[in-house]
mmCIF file of C-alpha atoms in Angstrom:
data_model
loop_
_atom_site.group_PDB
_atom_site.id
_atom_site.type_symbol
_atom_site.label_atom_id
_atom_site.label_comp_id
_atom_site.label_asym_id
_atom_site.label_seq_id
_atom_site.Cartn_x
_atom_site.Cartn_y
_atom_site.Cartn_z
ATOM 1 C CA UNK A 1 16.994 -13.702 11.216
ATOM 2 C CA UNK A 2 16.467 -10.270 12.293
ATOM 3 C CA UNK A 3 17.841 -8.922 8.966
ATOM 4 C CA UNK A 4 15.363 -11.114 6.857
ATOM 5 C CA UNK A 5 12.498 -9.438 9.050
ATOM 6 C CA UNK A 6 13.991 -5.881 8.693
ATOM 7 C CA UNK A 7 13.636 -6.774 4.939
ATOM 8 C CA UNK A 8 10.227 -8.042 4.763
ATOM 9 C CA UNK A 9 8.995 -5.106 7.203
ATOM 10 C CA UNK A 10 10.347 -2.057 4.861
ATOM 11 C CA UNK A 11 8.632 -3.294 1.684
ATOM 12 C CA UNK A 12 5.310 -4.032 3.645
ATOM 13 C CA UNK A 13 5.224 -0.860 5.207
ATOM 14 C CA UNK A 14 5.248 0.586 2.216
ATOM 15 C CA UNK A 15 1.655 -0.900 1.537
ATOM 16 C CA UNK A 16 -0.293 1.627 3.057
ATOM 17 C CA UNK A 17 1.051 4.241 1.416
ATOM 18 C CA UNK A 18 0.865 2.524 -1.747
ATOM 19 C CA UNK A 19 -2.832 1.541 -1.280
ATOM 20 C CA UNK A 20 -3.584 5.237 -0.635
ATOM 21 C CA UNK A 21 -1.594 5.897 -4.103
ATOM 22 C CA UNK A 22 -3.684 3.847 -5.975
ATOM 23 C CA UNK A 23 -6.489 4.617 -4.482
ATOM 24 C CA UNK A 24 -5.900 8.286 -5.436
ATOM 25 C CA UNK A 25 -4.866 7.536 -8.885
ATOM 26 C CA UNK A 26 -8.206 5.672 -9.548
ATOM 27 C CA UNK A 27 -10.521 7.952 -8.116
ATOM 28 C CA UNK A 28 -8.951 10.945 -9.075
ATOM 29 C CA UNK A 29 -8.445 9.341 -13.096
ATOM 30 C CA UNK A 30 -11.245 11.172 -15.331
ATOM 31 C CA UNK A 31 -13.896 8.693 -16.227
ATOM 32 C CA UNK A 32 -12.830 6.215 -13.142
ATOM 33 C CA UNK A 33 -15.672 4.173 -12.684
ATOM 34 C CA UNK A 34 -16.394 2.403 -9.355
ATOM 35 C CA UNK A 35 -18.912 -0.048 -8.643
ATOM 36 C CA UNK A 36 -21.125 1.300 -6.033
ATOM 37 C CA UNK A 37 -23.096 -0.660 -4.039
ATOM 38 C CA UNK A 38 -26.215 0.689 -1.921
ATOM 39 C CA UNK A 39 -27.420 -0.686 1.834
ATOM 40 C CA UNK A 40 -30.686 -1.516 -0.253
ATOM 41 C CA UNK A 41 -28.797 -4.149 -2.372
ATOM 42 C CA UNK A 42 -29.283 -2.183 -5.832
ATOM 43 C CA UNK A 43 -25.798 -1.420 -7.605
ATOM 44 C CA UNK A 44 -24.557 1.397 -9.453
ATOM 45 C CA UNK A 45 -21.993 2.152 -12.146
ATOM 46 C CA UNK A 46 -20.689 5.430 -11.535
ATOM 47 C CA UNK A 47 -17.429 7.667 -11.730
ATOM 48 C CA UNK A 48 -16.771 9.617 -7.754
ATOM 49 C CA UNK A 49 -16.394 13.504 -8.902
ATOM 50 C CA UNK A 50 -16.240 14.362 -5.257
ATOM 51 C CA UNK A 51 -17.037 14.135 -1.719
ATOM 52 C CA UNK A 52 -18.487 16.935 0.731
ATOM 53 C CA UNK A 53 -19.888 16.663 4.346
ATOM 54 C CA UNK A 54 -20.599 13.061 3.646
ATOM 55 C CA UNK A 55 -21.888 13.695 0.558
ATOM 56 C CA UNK A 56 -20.715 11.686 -2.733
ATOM 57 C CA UNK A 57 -21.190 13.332 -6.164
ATOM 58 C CA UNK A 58 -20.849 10.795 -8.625
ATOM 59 C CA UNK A 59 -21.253 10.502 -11.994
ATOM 60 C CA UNK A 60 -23.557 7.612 -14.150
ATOM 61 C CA UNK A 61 -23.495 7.596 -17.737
ATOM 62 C CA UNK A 62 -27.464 5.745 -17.121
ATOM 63 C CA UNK A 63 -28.274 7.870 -14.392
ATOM 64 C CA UNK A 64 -26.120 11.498 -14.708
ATOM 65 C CA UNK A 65 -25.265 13.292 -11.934
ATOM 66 C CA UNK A 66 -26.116 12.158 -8.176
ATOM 67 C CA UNK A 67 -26.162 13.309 -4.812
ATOM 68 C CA UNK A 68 -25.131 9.959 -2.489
ATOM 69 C CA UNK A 69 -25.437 10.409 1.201
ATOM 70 C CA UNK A 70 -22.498 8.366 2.478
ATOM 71 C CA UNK A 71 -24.608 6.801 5.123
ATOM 72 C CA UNK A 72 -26.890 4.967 2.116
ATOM 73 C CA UNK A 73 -23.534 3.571 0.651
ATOM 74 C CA UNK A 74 -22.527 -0.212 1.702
ATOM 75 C CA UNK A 75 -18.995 -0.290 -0.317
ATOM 76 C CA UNK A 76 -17.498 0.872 -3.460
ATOM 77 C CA UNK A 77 -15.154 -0.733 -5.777
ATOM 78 C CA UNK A 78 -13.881 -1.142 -9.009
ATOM 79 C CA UNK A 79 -15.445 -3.350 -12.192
ATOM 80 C CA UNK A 80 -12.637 -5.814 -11.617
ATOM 81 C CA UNK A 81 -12.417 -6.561 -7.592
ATOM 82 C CA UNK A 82 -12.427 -10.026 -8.584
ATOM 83 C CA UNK A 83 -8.761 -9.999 -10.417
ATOM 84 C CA UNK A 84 -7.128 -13.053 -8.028
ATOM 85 C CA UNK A 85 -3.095 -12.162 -6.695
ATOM 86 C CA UNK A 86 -0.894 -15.494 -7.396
ATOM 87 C CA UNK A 87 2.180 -16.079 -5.839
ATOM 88 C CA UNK A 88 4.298 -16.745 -3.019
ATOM 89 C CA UNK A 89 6.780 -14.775 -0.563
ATOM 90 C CA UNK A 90 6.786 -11.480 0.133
ATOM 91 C CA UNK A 91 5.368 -9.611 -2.907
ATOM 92 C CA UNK A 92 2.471 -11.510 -3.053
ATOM 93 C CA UNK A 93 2.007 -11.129 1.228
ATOM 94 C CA UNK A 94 2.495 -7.398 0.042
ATOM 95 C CA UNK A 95 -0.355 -7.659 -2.971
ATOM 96 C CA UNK A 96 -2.596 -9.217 -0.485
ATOM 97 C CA UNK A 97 -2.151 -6.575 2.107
ATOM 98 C CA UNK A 98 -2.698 -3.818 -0.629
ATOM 99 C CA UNK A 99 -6.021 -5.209 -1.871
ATOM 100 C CA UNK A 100 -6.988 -5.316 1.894
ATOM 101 C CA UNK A 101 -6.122 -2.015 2.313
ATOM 102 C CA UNK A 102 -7.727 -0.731 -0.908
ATOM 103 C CA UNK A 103 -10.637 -2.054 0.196
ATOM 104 C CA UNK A 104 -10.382 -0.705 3.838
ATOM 105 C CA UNK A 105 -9.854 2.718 2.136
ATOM 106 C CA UNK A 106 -12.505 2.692 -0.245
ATOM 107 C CA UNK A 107 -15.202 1.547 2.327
ATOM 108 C CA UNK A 108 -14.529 4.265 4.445
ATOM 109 C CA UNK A 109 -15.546 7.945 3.570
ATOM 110 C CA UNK A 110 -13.608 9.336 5.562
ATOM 111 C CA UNK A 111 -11.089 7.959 4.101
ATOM 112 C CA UNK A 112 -11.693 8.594 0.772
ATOM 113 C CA UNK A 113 -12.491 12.704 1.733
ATOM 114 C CA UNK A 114 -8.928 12.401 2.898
ATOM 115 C CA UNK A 115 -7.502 10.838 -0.638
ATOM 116 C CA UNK A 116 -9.446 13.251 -2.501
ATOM 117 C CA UNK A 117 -8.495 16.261 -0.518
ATOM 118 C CA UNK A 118 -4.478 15.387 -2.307
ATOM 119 C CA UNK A 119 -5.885 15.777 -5.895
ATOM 120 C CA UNK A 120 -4.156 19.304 -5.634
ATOM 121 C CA UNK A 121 -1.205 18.416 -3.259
ATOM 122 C CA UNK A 122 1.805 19.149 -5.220
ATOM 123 C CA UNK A 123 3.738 16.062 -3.791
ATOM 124 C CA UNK A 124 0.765 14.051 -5.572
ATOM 125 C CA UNK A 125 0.311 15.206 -8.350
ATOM 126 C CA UNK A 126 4.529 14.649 -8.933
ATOM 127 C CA UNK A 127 3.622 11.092 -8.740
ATOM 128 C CA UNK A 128 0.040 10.728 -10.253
ATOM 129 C CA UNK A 129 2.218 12.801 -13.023
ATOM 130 C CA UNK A 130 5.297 10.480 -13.717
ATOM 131 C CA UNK A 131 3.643 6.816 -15.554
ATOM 132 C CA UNK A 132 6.857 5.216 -14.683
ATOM 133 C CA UNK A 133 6.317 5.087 -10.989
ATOM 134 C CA UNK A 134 2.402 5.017 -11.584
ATOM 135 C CA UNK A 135 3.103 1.354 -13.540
ATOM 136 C CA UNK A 136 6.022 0.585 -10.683
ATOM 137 C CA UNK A 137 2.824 1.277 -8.171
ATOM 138 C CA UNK A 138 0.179 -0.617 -10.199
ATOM 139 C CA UNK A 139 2.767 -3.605 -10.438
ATOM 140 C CA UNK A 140 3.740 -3.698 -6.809
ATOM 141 C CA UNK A 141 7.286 -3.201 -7.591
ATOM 142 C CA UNK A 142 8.196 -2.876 -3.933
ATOM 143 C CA UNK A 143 11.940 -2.054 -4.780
ATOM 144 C CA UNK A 144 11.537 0.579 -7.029
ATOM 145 C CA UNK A 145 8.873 2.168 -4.645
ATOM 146 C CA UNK A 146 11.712 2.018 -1.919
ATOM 147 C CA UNK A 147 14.220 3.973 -3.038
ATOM 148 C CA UNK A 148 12.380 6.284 -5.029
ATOM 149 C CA UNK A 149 13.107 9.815 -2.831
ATOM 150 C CA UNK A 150 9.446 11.345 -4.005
ATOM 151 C CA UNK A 151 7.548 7.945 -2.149
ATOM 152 C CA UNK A 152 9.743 8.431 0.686
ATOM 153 C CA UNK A 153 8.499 11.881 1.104
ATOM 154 C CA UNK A 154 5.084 11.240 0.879
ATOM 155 C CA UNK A 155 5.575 8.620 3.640
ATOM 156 C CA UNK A 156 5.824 11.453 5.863
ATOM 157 C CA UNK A 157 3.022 13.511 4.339
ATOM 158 C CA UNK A 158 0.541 14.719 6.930
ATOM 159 C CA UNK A 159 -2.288 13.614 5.230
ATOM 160 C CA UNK A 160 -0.984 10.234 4.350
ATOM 161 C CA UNK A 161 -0.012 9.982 8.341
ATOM 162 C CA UNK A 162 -3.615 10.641 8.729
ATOM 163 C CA UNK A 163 -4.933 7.912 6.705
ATOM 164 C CA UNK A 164 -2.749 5.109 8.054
ATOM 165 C CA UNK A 165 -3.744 6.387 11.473
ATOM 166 C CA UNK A 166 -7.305 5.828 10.403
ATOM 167 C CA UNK A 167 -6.534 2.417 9.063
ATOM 168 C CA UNK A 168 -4.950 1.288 12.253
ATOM 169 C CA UNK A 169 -1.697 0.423 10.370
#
């Protein structure tokens, strides 16, 4: 019994990491557009160029350029948040806990300051670089992520640390 756990913990743990991944790879993908909708109820179809002293800059092919305080946003999220995870066992307990997470991280600014500030990281951009491991990412492929060495390094990233610290995983 305690070896079954052990098995279903690694993979899972992996999640957080993974979220943050994605997370990076779709806001920091040119022309990325996110779904962002105000506290006043109005919604906005924009691509996130930045974020500064709780500050987003974003970018609406409608609108151009804006200046969003952070404090006016209720939640961002991409065009197809309503894609539904089917399945059963453990990869689709780990899908569900990475759309939870993705949605944790891209509610909170803080969080996302902390994604974007590893568009530059060399460690990143090694795996926002390779589409192999982007697609094993994208598709959850939990193995895969596991034993590849440049994942497991990033596990330990500082930053990364920080974010799963700030999700309360």
């Amino acid at each position: 019994m305690r070896s079954h756990i052990r098995l279903i913990w690694r993979p899972l743990r992996l999640v957080p990491l993974l979220g943050a991944a994605l997370i990076a790879h779709s806001l920091l993908a040119a022309g990325s557009v996110r779904i962002i909708e105000l506290n006043d109820g109005s919604r906005l179809s924009a691509s996130i160029i930045g974020y500064t002293d709780g500050v987003y800059t974003v970018e609406s092919a409608t609108l151009g350029r804006l200046q969003l305080p952070d404090t006016n946003i209720r939640s961002i999220h991409s065009p197809d948040d309503s894609a539904q995870i089917s399945g059963g066992g453990v990869a689709a307990e780990a899908d569900k806990q990475l759309e939870r997470i993705q949605q944790r991280i891209m509610v909170n600014p803080g969080v996302v300051a902390l994604v974007l500030s590893m568009r530059q990281d060399p460690a990143v951009v090694e795996i926002l670089n390779d589409p192999e491991l982007l697609q094993a990412i994208a598709s959850g492929e939990l193995e895969r992520l596991q034993s590849d060495p440049r994942i497991l390094r990033l596990e330990n990233h500082p930053t990364i640390q920080e974010i799963i610290r700030t999700l309360g995983e």
